[in-house]
Amino acid sequence: MNKLESQSASEIVIFGALGDLSRRKLLPALYQLEACNLINEQSRVVGVARQEHTLDEFKAIVLENIRNFVKEVIDEDVLARLTARLVYQQLDMKDATAYKNLAVSLSGANDTRIYYFSTPPAIYGDICDGLNHASLINDADRVVMEKPIGHCLESSKVINDQVARFFNENQIYRIDHYLGKETVLNLLVLRFANSLFTTNWDRNSIDHIQITVAESVGIEGRWGFYDEAGQMRDMIQNHLLQILSLLAMEPPADLSAESIRAEKLKAVKALCPIDRTNVKEKTVRGQYADGFLNGVEVPGYLNEEGAVKGSKTETFVAIKAELDNWRWSGVPFYLRTGKRMPAKHSEIVVHFKDQPHNIFKDSFSDLPANKLTIRLQPDEGVELKMMNKIPGIATQMNIQENKLDLSFNDTYQDQRVIDAYERLMLEVLNGNQSLFVSRDEVEAAWTWADSIIDAWQATNEAPKPYAAGSWGPVSSISLIARDDRQWVE
Ligand code: BG6
């Protein structure tokens, strides 16, 4: 049975349909799924927003956004099929009594309803109340929740509880868009479809792992929102921990949501706590100052539009994370992420252990260890650095470090680059939760992150400044240099 045959007709209800996420990501993703014939013919897309619009006006907005945000040449037939599915419903999402109007728009009584919450999390509870008030919740319905799910463990519990009053855990799809990225998904294949890595993926073979998620952008007009969060809540608690959990988890028995989520949860729970006793030694927080990016002068965080002077919010974090389990004992995972770094560049570097003995001393005194680099974005690919003999008739054996490079652009030239939201939207339509974060995992991630944030607050130190366009504060270099290692630049 192909995916589409297994997919029941659904009403895809997007709350916040005119918001930024919907316009940039969700509507273009639906267009792409439509183009691939991956949406059931009977399914409809119901846009819900505060503003008054006629259906024709809504269709015009959708068309405009798809033309703006889909990179490929638009296929007018596909667009026509998608717009034929559209319905618009104006709604005050905080007013439970107004949801009876939505009920009128949702006519397909036997359809699965997919409620996509693309609104601030503060109103997820109101939306659930409204849906319940209008008897719009059935056991087969699904709800999709965007991050941030809370600001800390307690607030995440409040949001999860509000939704859990009406939806069971198997109906809830918590998005972390990194899980929809092709290269992140490929971690499963790399680890569990290649015996070379399956058998060498532990403390016996691996010295340490680096995960870098660098962005060149700054705060992009959302200073107030970002200042409440900071890089720890915005990136580490979710995206970097998701990458870490896929790298660190035990092999799942199969690809089912139950198996994958259970193993990821165990990995997050195995993270050694970082608290007031060891935070200085294990973490570095930074904040970008004025600097240059590609030769252009850019303002520091405190000089951005809307900035409040004196903010101690971090825009950079480096952490030495460790897992307390059999596989990873003694193997640090160095995490590093920041805004206004020299380039948008995300990669994982797995450093294997040194050879125990060097028989090539005459030509190479210090044999470098093998390194596996997984380039997440851009220039997606996998690269393995290894030693090789330089061909030639010299008496001594000349060797050098070379790389095997699997560039996805070169290897899969005919393949379109798929956006994470296309994958995630498809999985929701097909009712597969494996690429979504369970409540237990969100809570385990908050527990670990909260302890670090608490320790930072207790020290009350300002984050270390770094020039915009640099790789972060100098102390992030010391964090890893103390262990006689260095970041791969
Ligand atoms: C979001 C963060 O979740 O991820 C943003 O809130 C960040 O601050 C973005 O810029 C990065 O996503 P991507 O896909 O561009 O790496």
Short mmCIF file of C-alpha atoms in Angstrom, two decimals, residues 14 17 19-36 39 61-72 74 78-79 82 416 418-419 421-423 425:
data_model
loop_
_atom_site.label_atom_id
_atom_site.label_comp_id
_atom_site.label_asym_id
_atom_site.label_seq_id
_atom_site.Cartn_x
_atom_site.Cartn_y
_atom_site.Cartn_z
CA ILE A 14 -4.34 25.91 9.99
CA ALA A 17 -3.02 30.75 8.42
CA GLY A 19 1.08 34.27 9.89
CA ASP A 20 4.69 34.14 8.88
CA LEU A 21 5.21 30.40 9.34
CA SER A 22 2.12 29.52 7.36
CA ARG A 23 2.98 31.88 4.50
CA ARG A 24 6.65 30.95 4.25
CA LYS A 25 6.55 27.25 5.06
CA LEU A 26 3.17 25.54 5.46
CA LEU A 27 1.41 26.75 2.30
CA PRO A 28 4.48 26.14 0.10
CA ALA A 29 4.81 22.67 1.69
CA LEU A 30 1.19 21.88 0.81
CA TYR A 31 1.82 23.06 -2.75
CA GLN A 32 4.78 20.67 -3.06
CA LEU A 33 2.80 17.75 -1.64
CA GLU A 34 0.01 18.57 -4.08
CA ALA A 35 2.55 18.59 -6.91
CA CYS A 36 3.67 15.09 -5.88
CA ILE A 39 -2.65 14.70 -0.60
CA ILE A 61 -3.08 35.66 -0.51
CA VAL A 62 -2.26 31.95 -0.74
CA LEU A 63 -1.39 32.26 -4.44
CA GLU A 64 0.83 35.25 -3.82
CA ASN A 65 2.70 33.49 -1.03
CA ILE A 66 3.21 30.32 -2.98
CA ARG A 67 4.60 32.32 -5.89
CA ASN A 68 6.90 34.19 -3.49
CA PHE A 69 8.18 31.29 -1.46
CA VAL A 70 8.27 28.28 -3.79
CA LYS A 71 11.63 28.34 -5.55
CA GLU A 72 10.69 26.17 -8.55
CA ILE A 74 5.00 27.13 -10.48
CA VAL A 78 -1.14 22.10 -9.29
CA LEU A 79 -1.93 25.55 -7.96
CA LEU A 82 -4.62 23.32 -4.25
CA ARG A 416 14.80 18.74 -5.62
CA ILE A 418 12.93 19.10 0.05
CA ASP A 419 11.99 21.53 2.82
CA TYR A 421 7.98 21.17 6.50
CA GLU A 422 7.05 19.11 3.44
CA ARG A 423 8.33 15.97 5.11
CA MET A 425 3.36 17.75 6.90
#
